[in-house]
PDB file of C-alpha atoms in Angstrom:
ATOM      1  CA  UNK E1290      17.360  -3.545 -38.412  1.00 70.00           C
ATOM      2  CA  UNK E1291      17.800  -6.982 -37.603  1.00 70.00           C
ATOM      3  CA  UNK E1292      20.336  -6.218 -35.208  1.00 75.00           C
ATOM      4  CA  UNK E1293      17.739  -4.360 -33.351  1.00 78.00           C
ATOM      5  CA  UNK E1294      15.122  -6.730 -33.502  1.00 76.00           C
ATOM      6  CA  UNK E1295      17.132  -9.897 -31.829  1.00 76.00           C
ATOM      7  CA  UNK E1296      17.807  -7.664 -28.726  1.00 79.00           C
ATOM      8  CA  UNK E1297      14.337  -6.655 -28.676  1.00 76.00           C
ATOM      9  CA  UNK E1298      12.484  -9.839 -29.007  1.00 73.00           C
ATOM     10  CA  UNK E1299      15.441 -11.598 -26.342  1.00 74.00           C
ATOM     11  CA  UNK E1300      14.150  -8.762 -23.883  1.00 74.00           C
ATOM     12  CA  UNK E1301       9.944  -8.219 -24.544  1.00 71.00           C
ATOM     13  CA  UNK E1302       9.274 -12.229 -24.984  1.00 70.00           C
ATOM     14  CA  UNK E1303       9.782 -13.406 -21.890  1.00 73.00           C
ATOM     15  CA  UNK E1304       8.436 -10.505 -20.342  1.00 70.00           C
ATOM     16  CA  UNK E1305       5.253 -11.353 -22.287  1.00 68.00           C
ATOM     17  CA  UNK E1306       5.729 -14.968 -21.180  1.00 66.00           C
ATOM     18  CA  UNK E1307       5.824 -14.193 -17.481  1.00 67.00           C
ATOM     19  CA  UNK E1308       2.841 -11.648 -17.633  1.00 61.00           C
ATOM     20  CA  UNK E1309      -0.122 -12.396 -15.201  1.00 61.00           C
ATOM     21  CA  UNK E1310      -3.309 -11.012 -14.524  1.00 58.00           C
ATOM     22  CA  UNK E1311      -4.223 -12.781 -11.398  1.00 61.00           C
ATOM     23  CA  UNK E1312      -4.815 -11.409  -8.426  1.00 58.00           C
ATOM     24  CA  UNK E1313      -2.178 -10.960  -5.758  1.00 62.00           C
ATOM     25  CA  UNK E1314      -2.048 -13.939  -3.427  1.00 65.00           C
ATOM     26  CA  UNK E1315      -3.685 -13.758   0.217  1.00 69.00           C
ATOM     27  CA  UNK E1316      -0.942 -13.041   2.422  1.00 73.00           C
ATOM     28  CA  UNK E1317       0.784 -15.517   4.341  1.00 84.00           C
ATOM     29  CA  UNK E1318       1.564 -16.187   8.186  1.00 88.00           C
ATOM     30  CA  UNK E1319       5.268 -16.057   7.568  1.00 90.00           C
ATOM     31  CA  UNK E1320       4.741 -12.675   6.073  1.00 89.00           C
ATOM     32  CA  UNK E1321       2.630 -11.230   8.909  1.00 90.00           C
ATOM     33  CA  UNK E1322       5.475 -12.572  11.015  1.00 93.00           C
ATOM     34  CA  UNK E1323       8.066 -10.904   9.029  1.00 93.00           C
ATOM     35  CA  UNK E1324       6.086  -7.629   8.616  1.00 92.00           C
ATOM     36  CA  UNK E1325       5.745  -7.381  12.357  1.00 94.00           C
ATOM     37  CA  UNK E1326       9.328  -8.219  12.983  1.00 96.00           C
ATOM     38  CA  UNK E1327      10.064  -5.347  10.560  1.00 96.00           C
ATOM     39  CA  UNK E1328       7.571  -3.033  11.986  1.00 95.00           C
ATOM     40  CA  UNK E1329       9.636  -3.719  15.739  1.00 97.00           C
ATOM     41  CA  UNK E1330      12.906  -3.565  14.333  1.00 97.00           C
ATOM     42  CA  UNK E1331      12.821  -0.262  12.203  1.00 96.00           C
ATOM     43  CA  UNK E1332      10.209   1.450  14.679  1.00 95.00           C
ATOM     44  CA  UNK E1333      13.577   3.437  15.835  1.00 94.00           C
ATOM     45  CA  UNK E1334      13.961   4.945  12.868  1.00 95.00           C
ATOM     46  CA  UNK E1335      11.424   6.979  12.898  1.00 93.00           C
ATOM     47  CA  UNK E1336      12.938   9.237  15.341  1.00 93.00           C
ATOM     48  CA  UNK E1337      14.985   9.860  12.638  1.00 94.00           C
ATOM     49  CA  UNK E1338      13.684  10.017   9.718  1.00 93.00           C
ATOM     50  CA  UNK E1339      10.729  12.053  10.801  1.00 93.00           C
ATOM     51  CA  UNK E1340      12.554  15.085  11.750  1.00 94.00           C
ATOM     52  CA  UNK E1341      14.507  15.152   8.963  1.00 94.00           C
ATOM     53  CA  UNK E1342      12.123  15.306   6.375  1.00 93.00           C
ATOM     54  CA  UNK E1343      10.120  17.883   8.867  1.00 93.00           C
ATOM     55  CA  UNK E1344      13.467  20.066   8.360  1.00 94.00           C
ATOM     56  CA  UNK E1345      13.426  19.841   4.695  1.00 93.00           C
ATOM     57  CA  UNK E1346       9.740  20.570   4.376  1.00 91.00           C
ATOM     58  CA  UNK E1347       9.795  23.695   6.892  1.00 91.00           C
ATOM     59  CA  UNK E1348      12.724  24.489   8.526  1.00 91.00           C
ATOM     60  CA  UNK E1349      14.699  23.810  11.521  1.00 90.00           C
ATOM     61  CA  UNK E1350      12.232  25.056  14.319  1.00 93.00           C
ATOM     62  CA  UNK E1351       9.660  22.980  12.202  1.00 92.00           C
ATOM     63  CA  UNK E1352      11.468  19.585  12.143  1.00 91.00           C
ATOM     64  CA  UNK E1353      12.421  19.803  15.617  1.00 91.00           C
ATOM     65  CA  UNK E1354       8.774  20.189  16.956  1.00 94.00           C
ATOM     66  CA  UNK E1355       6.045  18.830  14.357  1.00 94.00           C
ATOM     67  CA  UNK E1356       8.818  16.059  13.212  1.00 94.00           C
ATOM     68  CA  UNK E1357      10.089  15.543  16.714  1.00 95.00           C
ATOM     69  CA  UNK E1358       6.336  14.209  17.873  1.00 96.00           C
ATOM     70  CA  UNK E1359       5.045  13.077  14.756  1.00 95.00           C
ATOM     71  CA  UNK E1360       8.514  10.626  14.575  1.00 95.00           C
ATOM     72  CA  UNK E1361       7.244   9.796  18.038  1.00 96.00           C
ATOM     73  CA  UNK E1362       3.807   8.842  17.601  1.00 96.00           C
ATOM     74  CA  UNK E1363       4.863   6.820  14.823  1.00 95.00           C
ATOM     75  CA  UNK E1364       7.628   4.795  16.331  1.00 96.00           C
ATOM     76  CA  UNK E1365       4.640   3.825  19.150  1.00 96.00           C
ATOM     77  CA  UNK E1366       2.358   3.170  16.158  1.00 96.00           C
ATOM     78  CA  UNK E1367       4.943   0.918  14.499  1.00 95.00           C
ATOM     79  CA  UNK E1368       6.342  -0.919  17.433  1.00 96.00           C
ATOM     80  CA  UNK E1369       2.501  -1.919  18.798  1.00 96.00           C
ATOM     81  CA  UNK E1370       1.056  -2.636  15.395  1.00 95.00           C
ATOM     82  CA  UNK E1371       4.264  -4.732  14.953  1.00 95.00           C
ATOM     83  CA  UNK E1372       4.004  -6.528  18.242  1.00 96.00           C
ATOM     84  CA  UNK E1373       0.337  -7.142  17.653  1.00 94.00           C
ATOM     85  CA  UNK E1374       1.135  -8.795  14.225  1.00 93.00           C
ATOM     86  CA  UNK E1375       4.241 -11.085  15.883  1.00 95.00           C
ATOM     87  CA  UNK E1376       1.755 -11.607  18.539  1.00 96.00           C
ATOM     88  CA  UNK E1377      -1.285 -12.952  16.418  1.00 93.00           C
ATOM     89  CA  UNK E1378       0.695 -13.967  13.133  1.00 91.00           C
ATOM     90  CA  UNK E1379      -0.781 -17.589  13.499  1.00 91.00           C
ATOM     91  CA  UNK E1380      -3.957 -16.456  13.126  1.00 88.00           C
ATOM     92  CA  UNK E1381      -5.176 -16.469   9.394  1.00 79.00           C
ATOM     93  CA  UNK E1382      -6.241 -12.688   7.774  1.00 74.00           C
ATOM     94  CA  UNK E1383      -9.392 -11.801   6.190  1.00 70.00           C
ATOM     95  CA  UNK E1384      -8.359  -9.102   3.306  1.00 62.00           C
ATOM     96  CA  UNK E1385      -9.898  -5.610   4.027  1.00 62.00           C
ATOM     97  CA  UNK E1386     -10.413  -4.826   0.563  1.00 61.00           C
ATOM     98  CA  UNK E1387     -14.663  -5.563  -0.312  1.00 63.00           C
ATOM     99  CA  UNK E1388     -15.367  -7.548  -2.770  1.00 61.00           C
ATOM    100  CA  UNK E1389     -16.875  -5.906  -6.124  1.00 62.00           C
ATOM    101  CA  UNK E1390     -20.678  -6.207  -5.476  1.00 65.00           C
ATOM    102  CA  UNK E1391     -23.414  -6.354  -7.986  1.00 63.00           C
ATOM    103  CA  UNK E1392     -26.896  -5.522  -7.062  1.00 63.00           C
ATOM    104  CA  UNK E1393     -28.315  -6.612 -10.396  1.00 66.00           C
ATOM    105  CA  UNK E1394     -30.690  -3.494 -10.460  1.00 67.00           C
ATOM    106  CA  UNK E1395     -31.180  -1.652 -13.625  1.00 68.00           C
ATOM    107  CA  UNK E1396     -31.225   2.486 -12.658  1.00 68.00           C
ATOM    108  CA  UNK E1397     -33.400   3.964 -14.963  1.00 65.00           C
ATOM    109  CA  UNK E1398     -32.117   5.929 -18.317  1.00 68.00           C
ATOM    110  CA  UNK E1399     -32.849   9.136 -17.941  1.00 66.00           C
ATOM    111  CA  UNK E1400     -32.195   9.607 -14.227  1.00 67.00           C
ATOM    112  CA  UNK E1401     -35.629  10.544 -12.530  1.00 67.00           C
ATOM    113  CA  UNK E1402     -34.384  14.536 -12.090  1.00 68.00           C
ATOM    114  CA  UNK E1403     -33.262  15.004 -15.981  1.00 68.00           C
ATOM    115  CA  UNK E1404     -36.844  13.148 -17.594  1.00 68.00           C
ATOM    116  CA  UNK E1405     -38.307  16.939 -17.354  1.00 70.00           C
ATOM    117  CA  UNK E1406     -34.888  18.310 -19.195  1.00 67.00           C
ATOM    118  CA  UNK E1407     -34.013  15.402 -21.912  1.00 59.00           C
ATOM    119  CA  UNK E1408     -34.036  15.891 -25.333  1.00 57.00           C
TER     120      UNK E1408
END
């Protein structure tokens, strides 16, 4: 039992030390610029990639249409998203994620169309 225990605790407590609830932080120019780099780079791939997973989802005639232009439309997505983020990387992010809002209003208990059907 003890044997068991020294591995354990060598293996959870530091996983328990490094634990932490904060939120993510904002990202950062350098990663916009390395996202967009990416996103230029790897746009190729899609040509790729695309098809092939079109063939193993519905066949050859399938993957060599739908995955054909939807491997296209991505590598233009890609490539201009990618140039627009190595293109404006200097310029600081908002997140897109809304903050959780509050109203402070109380809704009343019953809801207005169950007051006739409570009990």
């Amino acid at each position: 039992m003890r044997k068991t225990l020294l591995p354990l605790a060598f293996v959870a407590l530091p996983a328990l030390a490094m634990a932490d609830l904060r939120l993510p932080p904002k990202p950062t120019m350098m990663e916009k610029l390395g996202r967009g780099v990416a996103n230029v780079t790897l746009a190729a791939s899609e040509l790729f990639d695309s098809p092939y997973m079109a063939t193993q989802e519905g066949g050859g005639t399938y993957g060599d249409t739908f995955g054909f232009t939807q491997g296209l439309s991505r590598m233009v997505m890609d490539t201009g998203i990618g140039a627009l983020e190595i293109a404006t990387f200097f310029i600081p992010t908002k997140s897109m994620k809304m903050p959780a809002h509050d109203t402070g209003q109380v809704e009343p208990y019953p809801p207005a169309d169950l007051k006739d059907n409570w009990y």
